[in-house]
Each structure stands twice: as structure tokens, then as C-alpha cells.
Amino acid sequence: MKSFYCALLDFIFPPLCHVCRKYIPQAGKLHICSSCRELMPVPSHPLCTVCGAPFAGAGDDHPCSSCLRDPPAFNAARAALIHDGPGRSLIHAFKYNAKTYLRRPLALLTVENLADFVVPRCPDLIAPVPLHVKRLRSRGFNQALLVGELLAREWRIPLHRQAMKRVRWTEPQINLAAELRRGNVKGAFSVPDASLVAGKRVLLVDDVFTTGSTVAECSKVLKRAGAAEILVVTVTRALN
Ligand SMILES: [Zn+2]
Ligand SMILES: [Zn+2]
């Protein structure tokens, strides 16, 4: 009987690829066809052991020069995809065109690609990077929270949406050159209740890692509030 209903559902709502809209007979949970998957590169080894930046060529993972010179407050950051091709298109449609249903394929790809990084490190809680209330009102949702909720469900880690707060309005990072981004987010975040994070392993979640200024600033504030360890997970990572 179940297969009859599945067939009926497929007839009414044919499973289409989220990227190219082609019909996928065996869609699975992800709903992205194999041709589009091939166009979604993952950051491949060797990587920076701290910020997760991929290096060209072969060799072992090691810290990059930037992380050696100026270590970020987080312990390690990883992204599920390179911010390019269909991965970037999905993020844009999700975030700027309010296609919030796209959080599901983006979160599923993150779970698939980053389980080996996250699960053995046993984070105690997930903290989504917060939006300023003014941006939240204009966008209507916090993309980091929407993805974080699904990661929390898949990985069975409690999510605390109030773990961090955005206390200062900042210019969108996307409009700023790399060297201005750090100053732009300085003092933008707070931890309203330190007892929530003190002594805990925190998994900080955001949609895109560009220069890492936002997650580094959040991590600084979390560490100041007593967080023991901070892991950062983003859906995509820009290649600088
Ligand atoms: Zn496709
Ligand atoms: Zn690095």
C-alpha cells in the first residue's frame, strides 16, 4: 500500500532536482541529480587543520600561514562544499530569494560531508550565528538557525537559538573587502547567558565561510564566556 501512495505522490509532486529541475526517478532524500552533484566540489585534502582552507597539490593537512600568524579563536572550521557552482546557487536562492525549503538539501549535504568531522568530537550544543533583529525582520528568517535546526536533529545535538545575540548593527560583510570585515563585526555579538556555554564544546553554525571574520568574532565572545572548545561548520566555503 505504501508504494501505491509513494507512486501517487511522485505523480502529483514529481521529484525534481533542486538545481536543474530535471525529474529524478530515484530521488532519495536529497533531491539533487547526479550531474548536479558532480558540479558541487567539496574542500579536499590537504586542508588547513584550523580554518579548513584547502591547499593546492598533495601532502598532509597542516595549519595555513594565516592561522599560524594569527590563530582564530575557534579550534577548527570545516565546510561541506566549495562556494561555487550549484552549491553557491542554492545558498543564494535560500538566503536572498527566501526559498527556505532549500535548507533541507543544504543541511543534508552538510551532514553527509561533515559527519566525520563533527560526530567524533561530540559537541555539547549547537549555536547558530545570530542575525541582528533589524536584518531578521527584513529577511524574515535566520539562515544559520534554519540549517542548524536540521543539523541538530540529524546529529542529535541540542540547539540553543539564544546562545548568542547580535547586539550591534553591521554592514553586510558581502559588501566589504577582506581587510575591513574583521573591524566590521568587532563587538557585534554577545553571549546573554554564559552558563549555557561555560565549559562546553560548542558547534557554531553558519551558511558561508568567506574570510572567517564573523565566526572568529563569535568564537572570541564564546571563549570569553567560558566555552571549552569551538568547532565551526558552514555549508560552503569561499576560496579566497
Ligand atoms: Zn540536477
Ligand atoms: Zn588556516
mmCIF file of C-alpha atoms and ligand atoms in Angstrom:
data_model
loop_
_atom_site.group_PDB
_atom_site.id
_atom_site.type_symbol
_atom_site.label_atom_id
_atom_site.label_comp_id
_atom_site.label_asym_id
_atom_site.label_seq_id
_atom_site.Cartn_x
_atom_site.Cartn_y
_atom_site.Cartn_z
ATOM 1 C CA MET A 1 0.000 0.000 0.000
ATOM 2 C CA LYS A 2 2.877 2.290 0.885
ATOM 3 C CA SER A 3 4.359 2.006 -2.605
ATOM 4 C CA PHE A 4 0.995 2.962 -4.108
ATOM 5 C CA TYR A 5 0.957 6.185 -2.078
ATOM 6 C CA CYS A 6 4.602 6.873 -2.930
ATOM 7 C CA ALA A 7 3.798 6.427 -6.624
ATOM 8 C CA LEU A 8 0.756 8.672 -6.280
ATOM 9 C CA LEU A 9 2.831 11.333 -4.508
ATOM 10 C CA ASP A 10 5.504 11.090 -7.207
ATOM 11 C CA PHE A 11 2.760 11.570 -9.790
ATOM 12 C CA ILE A 12 1.318 14.658 -8.079
ATOM 13 C CA PHE A 13 4.669 16.073 -6.943
ATOM 14 C CA PRO A 14 7.278 14.571 -9.279
ATOM 15 C CA PRO A 15 10.699 14.573 -7.572
ATOM 16 C CA LEU A 16 12.723 17.258 -9.355
ATOM 17 C CA CYS A 17 16.359 18.179 -8.908
ATOM 18 C CA HIS A 18 16.622 21.309 -6.709
ATOM 19 C CA VAL A 19 19.280 22.668 -9.046
ATOM 20 C CA CYS A 20 18.334 21.836 -12.665
ATOM 21 C CA ARG A 21 14.655 20.915 -12.098
ATOM 22 C CA LYS A 22 15.112 17.656 -14.011
ATOM 23 C CA TYR A 23 12.947 14.699 -12.994
ATOM 24 C CA ILE A 24 14.876 12.245 -10.769
ATOM 25 C CA PRO A 25 13.321 8.756 -10.686
ATOM 26 C CA GLN A 26 15.337 7.652 -7.579
ATOM 27 C CA ALA A 27 15.428 10.982 -5.779
ATOM 28 C CA GLY A 28 16.267 9.781 -2.241
ATOM 29 C CA LYS A 29 16.122 12.459 0.464
ATOM 30 C CA LEU A 30 18.435 14.930 -1.205
ATOM 31 C CA HIS A 31 16.640 15.682 -4.485
ATOM 32 C CA ILE A 32 19.799 16.691 -6.348
ATOM 33 C CA CYS A 33 20.597 14.762 -9.536
ATOM 34 C CA SER A 34 23.953 13.052 -10.033
ATOM 35 C CA SER A 35 25.063 15.505 -12.769
ATOM 36 C CA CYS A 36 24.492 18.475 -10.442
ATOM 37 C CA ARG A 37 26.203 16.649 -7.540
ATOM 38 C CA GLU A 38 29.314 16.315 -9.681
ATOM 39 C CA LEU A 39 29.377 20.102 -10.050
ATOM 40 C CA MET A 40 29.422 20.598 -6.259
ATOM 41 C CA PRO A 41 33.064 20.258 -5.205
ATOM 42 C CA VAL A 42 33.991 19.582 -1.582
ATOM 43 C CA PRO A 43 37.077 21.127 0.085
ATOM 44 C CA SER A 44 39.579 18.321 -0.459
ATOM 45 C CA HIS A 45 42.718 17.363 1.489
ATOM 46 C CA PRO A 46 45.277 18.656 2.198
ATOM 47 C CA LEU A 47 43.422 21.211 4.343
ATOM 48 C CA CYS A 48 44.427 23.753 6.973
ATOM 49 C CA THR A 49 43.937 21.868 10.252
ATOM 50 C CA VAL A 50 42.491 25.039 11.799
ATOM 51 C CA CYS A 51 40.389 27.013 9.300
ATOM 52 C CA GLY A 52 39.879 24.176 6.800
ATOM 53 C CA ALA A 53 41.260 26.090 3.783
ATOM 54 C CA PRO A 54 42.154 23.621 1.041
ATOM 55 C CA PHE A 55 45.756 23.669 -0.257
ATOM 56 C CA ALA A 56 46.696 23.031 -3.870
ATOM 57 C CA GLY A 57 48.689 19.853 -4.556
ATOM 58 C CA ALA A 58 49.351 16.820 -2.370
ATOM 59 C CA GLY A 59 50.595 16.331 1.199
ATOM 60 C CA ASP A 60 49.333 16.191 4.763
ATOM 61 C CA ASP A 61 46.937 18.605 6.452
ATOM 62 C CA HIS A 62 48.763 21.422 8.295
ATOM 63 C CA PRO A 63 47.977 24.914 9.635
ATOM 64 C CA CYS A 64 47.958 27.631 6.951
ATOM 65 C CA SER A 65 50.224 30.679 7.260
ATOM 66 C CA SER A 66 47.314 32.911 8.255
ATOM 67 C CA CYS A 67 46.244 30.595 11.128
ATOM 68 C CA LEU A 68 49.880 30.311 12.316
ATOM 69 C CA ARG A 69 50.378 34.074 12.239
ATOM 70 C CA ASP A 70 47.058 34.994 13.786
ATOM 71 C CA PRO A 71 45.283 31.949 15.288
ATOM 72 C CA PRO A 72 41.487 32.345 15.264
ATOM 73 C CA ALA A 73 39.520 31.826 18.491
ATOM 74 C CA PHE A 74 37.813 28.695 17.112
ATOM 75 C CA ASN A 75 39.568 25.332 17.342
ATOM 76 C CA ALA A 76 38.670 24.079 13.870
ATOM 77 C CA ALA A 77 36.369 25.021 10.999
ATOM 78 C CA ARG A 78 35.154 22.921 8.096
ATOM 79 C CA ALA A 79 32.722 23.470 5.205
ATOM 80 C CA ALA A 80 30.637 20.895 3.374
ATOM 81 C CA LEU A 81 31.091 22.432 -0.098
ATOM 82 C CA ILE A 82 33.154 24.950 -2.011
ATOM 83 C CA HIS A 83 31.143 28.164 -2.524
ATOM 84 C CA ASP A 84 30.821 27.726 -6.257
ATOM 85 C CA GLY A 85 28.538 26.253 -8.918
ATOM 86 C CA PRO A 86 25.212 24.756 -7.813
ATOM 87 C CA GLY A 87 26.218 24.955 -4.124
ATOM 88 C CA ARG A 88 26.518 28.723 -4.373
ATOM 89 C CA SER A 89 23.275 28.992 -6.393
ATOM 90 C CA LEU A 90 21.381 27.011 -3.753
ATOM 91 C CA ILE A 91 22.752 29.211 -0.943
ATOM 92 C CA HIS A 92 21.743 32.357 -2.851
ATOM 93 C CA ALA A 93 18.235 31.121 -3.601
ATOM 94 C CA PHE A 94 17.850 30.011 0.036
ATOM 95 C CA LYS A 95 19.107 33.223 1.572
ATOM 96 C CA TYR A 96 18.197 36.032 -0.810
ATOM 97 C CA ASN A 97 15.109 34.616 -2.552
ATOM 98 C CA ALA A 98 13.634 33.178 0.659
ATOM 99 C CA LYS A 99 13.467 29.600 -0.673
ATOM 100 C CA THR A 100 13.668 28.296 2.861
ATOM 101 C CA TYR A 101 12.814 24.713 1.807
ATOM 102 C CA LEU A 102 16.370 24.588 0.397
ATOM 103 C CA ARG A 103 17.671 24.336 3.950
ATOM 104 C CA ARG A 104 16.930 20.636 3.708
ATOM 105 C CA PRO A 105 19.287 19.681 0.825
ATOM 106 C CA LEU A 106 21.916 22.108 2.181
ATOM 107 C CA ALA A 107 21.725 20.559 5.659
ATOM 108 C CA LEU A 108 21.680 17.004 4.284
ATOM 109 C CA LEU A 109 24.843 17.694 2.253
ATOM 110 C CA THR A 110 26.453 19.146 5.386
ATOM 111 C CA VAL A 111 25.537 16.075 7.429
ATOM 112 C CA GLU A 112 26.856 13.777 4.707
ATOM 113 C CA ASN A 113 30.133 15.625 4.146
ATOM 114 C CA LEU A 114 30.977 16.689 7.707
ATOM 115 C CA ALA A 115 29.782 13.813 9.919
ATOM 116 C CA ASP A 116 33.387 12.524 10.207
ATOM 117 C CA PHE A 117 34.487 15.934 11.458
ATOM 118 C CA VAL A 118 31.617 16.594 13.870
ATOM 119 C CA VAL A 119 30.420 13.286 15.333
ATOM 120 C CA PRO A 120 33.722 12.063 16.914
ATOM 121 C CA ARG A 121 34.225 15.485 18.554
ATOM 122 C CA CYS A 122 30.909 15.151 20.461
ATOM 123 C CA PRO A 123 29.795 18.814 20.643
ATOM 124 C CA ASP A 124 27.551 19.628 23.615
ATOM 125 C CA LEU A 125 25.424 22.200 21.818
ATOM 126 C CA ILE A 126 24.821 23.950 18.503
ATOM 127 C CA ALA A 127 24.893 27.759 18.398
ATOM 128 C CA PRO A 128 23.728 29.360 15.139
ATOM 129 C CA VAL A 129 25.421 32.645 14.157
ATOM 130 C CA PRO A 130 22.718 35.196 15.067
ATOM 131 C CA LEU A 131 21.297 37.957 12.873
ATOM 132 C CA HIS A 132 20.600 41.477 14.070
ATOM 133 C CA VAL A 133 16.893 41.917 14.829
ATOM 134 C CA LYS A 134 16.675 44.504 12.040
ATOM 135 C CA ARG A 135 18.029 42.049 9.450
ATOM 136 C CA LEU A 136 15.857 39.287 10.873
ATOM 137 C CA ARG A 137 12.808 41.474 10.303
ATOM 138 C CA SER A 138 13.717 42.310 6.717
ATOM 139 C CA ARG A 139 14.746 38.759 5.736
ATOM 140 C CA GLY A 140 12.138 37.015 7.833
ATOM 141 C CA PHE A 141 14.406 34.134 8.899
ATOM 142 C CA ASN A 142 17.920 33.367 10.084
ATOM 143 C CA GLN A 143 19.516 31.026 7.546
ATOM 144 C CA ALA A 144 22.076 29.729 10.082
ATOM 145 C CA LEU A 145 19.282 28.810 12.502
ATOM 146 C CA LEU A 146 17.232 27.032 9.809
ATOM 147 C CA VAL A 147 20.201 24.875 8.768
ATOM 148 C CA GLY A 148 21.316 24.437 12.402
ATOM 149 C CA GLU A 149 17.900 23.038 13.387
ATOM 150 C CA LEU A 150 18.218 20.237 10.842
ATOM 151 C CA LEU A 151 21.833 19.512 11.825
ATOM 152 C CA ALA A 152 20.696 19.336 15.458
ATOM 153 C CA ARG A 153 18.012 16.810 14.537
ATOM 154 C CA GLU A 154 20.329 14.655 12.397
ATOM 155 C CA TRP A 155 23.249 14.701 14.835
ATOM 156 C CA ARG A 156 21.099 14.712 17.996
ATOM 157 C CA ILE A 157 22.848 17.733 19.477
ATOM 158 C CA PRO A 158 20.743 20.308 21.357
ATOM 159 C CA LEU A 159 20.459 23.665 19.579
ATOM 160 C CA HIS A 160 20.369 26.867 21.631
ATOM 161 C CA ARG A 161 18.995 29.643 19.455
ATOM 162 C CA GLN A 162 19.705 32.189 22.195
ATOM 163 C CA ALA A 163 23.283 31.082 22.836
ATOM 164 C CA MET A 164 24.494 34.200 21.035
ATOM 165 C CA LYS A 165 22.958 37.549 20.276
ATOM 166 C CA ARG A 166 23.801 40.194 17.695
ATOM 167 C CA VAL A 167 23.965 43.381 19.716
ATOM 168 C CA ARG A 168 25.282 45.806 17.126
ATOM 169 C CA TRP A 169 24.081 46.510 13.582
ATOM 170 C CA THR A 170 26.817 45.876 10.984
ATOM 171 C CA GLU A 171 27.131 46.422 7.255
ATOM 172 C CA PRO A 172 26.618 43.183 5.278
ATOM 173 C CA GLN A 173 30.068 41.523 5.076
ATOM 174 C CA ILE A 174 29.439 40.765 1.398
ATOM 175 C CA ASN A 175 29.886 44.473 0.550
ATOM 176 C CA LEU A 176 33.251 44.767 2.300
ATOM 177 C CA ALA A 177 36.835 43.995 1.323
ATOM 178 C CA ALA A 178 38.521 41.223 3.305
ATOM 179 C CA GLU A 179 40.653 43.598 5.414
ATOM 180 C CA LEU A 180 37.581 45.562 6.570
ATOM 181 C CA ARG A 181 35.472 42.578 7.558
ATOM 182 C CA ARG A 182 37.105 41.931 10.909
ATOM 183 C CA GLY A 183 36.635 45.509 12.124
ATOM 184 C CA ASN A 184 33.059 45.496 10.877
ATOM 185 C CA VAL A 185 31.974 42.632 13.163
ATOM 186 C CA LYS A 186 34.057 43.642 16.197
ATOM 187 C CA GLY A 187 31.810 43.929 19.255
ATOM 188 C CA ALA A 188 28.770 42.810 17.241
ATOM 189 C CA PHE A 189 27.988 39.705 19.340
ATOM 190 C CA SER A 190 27.288 38.806 22.931
ATOM 191 C CA VAL A 191 26.534 35.688 24.956
ATOM 192 C CA PRO A 192 23.438 36.561 27.022
ATOM 193 C CA ASP A 193 23.775 33.607 29.425
ATOM 194 C CA ALA A 194 27.356 32.425 29.952
ATOM 195 C CA SER A 195 26.205 29.402 31.980
ATOM 196 C CA LEU A 196 24.821 27.945 28.747
ATOM 197 C CA VAL A 197 28.262 27.698 27.132
ATOM 198 C CA ALA A 198 30.774 27.678 30.026
ATOM 199 C CA GLY A 199 32.902 24.533 29.909
ATOM 200 C CA LYS A 200 31.014 23.287 26.810
ATOM 201 C CA ARG A 201 32.088 22.141 23.353
ATOM 202 C CA VAL A 202 30.183 24.480 21.054
ATOM 203 C CA LEU A 203 29.362 23.782 17.415
ATOM 204 C CA LEU A 204 28.963 27.162 15.750
ATOM 205 C CA VAL A 205 26.883 27.013 12.540
ATOM 206 C CA ASP A 206 26.765 29.486 9.654
ATOM 207 C CA ASP A 207 25.879 29.315 5.967
ATOM 208 C CA VAL A 208 29.059 30.602 4.289
ATOM 209 C CA PHE A 209 32.686 30.908 5.421
ATOM 210 C CA THR A 210 34.302 33.738 3.445
ATOM 211 C CA THR A 211 37.217 35.228 5.378
ATOM 212 C CA GLY A 212 36.067 33.666 8.648
ATOM 213 C CA SER A 213 35.801 37.081 10.375
ATOM 214 C CA THR A 214 32.225 36.521 11.563
ATOM 215 C CA VAL A 215 32.774 33.066 13.064
ATOM 216 C CA ALA A 216 36.137 34.167 14.534
ATOM 217 C CA GLU A 217 34.464 37.105 16.296
ATOM 218 C CA CYS A 218 31.638 34.861 17.580
ATOM 219 C CA SER A 219 34.251 32.378 18.823
ATOM 220 C CA LYS A 220 36.137 35.097 20.675
ATOM 221 C CA VAL A 221 32.959 36.019 22.548
ATOM 222 C CA LEU A 222 32.090 32.374 23.246
ATOM 223 C CA LYS A 223 35.605 31.726 24.618
ATOM 224 C CA ARG A 224 35.337 34.813 26.802
ATOM 225 C CA ALA A 225 32.087 33.378 28.183
ATOM 226 C CA GLY A 226 33.994 30.204 29.085
ATOM 227 C CA ALA A 227 33.352 27.839 26.135
ATOM 228 C CA ALA A 228 35.883 24.991 26.306
ATOM 229 C CA GLU A 229 36.091 24.258 22.571
ATOM 230 C CA ILE A 230 34.587 25.772 19.434
ATOM 231 C CA LEU A 231 34.048 23.923 16.199
ATOM 232 C CA VAL A 232 32.705 25.778 13.195
ATOM 233 C CA VAL A 233 30.597 24.211 10.482
ATOM 234 C CA THR A 234 29.418 26.067 7.384
ATOM 235 C CA VAL A 235 27.580 24.807 4.336
ATOM 236 C CA THR A 236 30.005 26.398 1.887
ATOM 237 C CA ARG A 237 33.434 27.967 1.906
ATOM 238 C CA ALA A 238 34.644 30.657 -0.465
ATOM 239 C CA LEU A 239 38.080 30.188 -1.950
ATOM 240 C CA ASN A 240 39.977 33.383 -1.165
HETATM 241 ZN ZN ZN B 1 20.239 18.489 -11.415
HETATM 242 ZN ZN ZN B 2 44.014 28.225 8.253
#
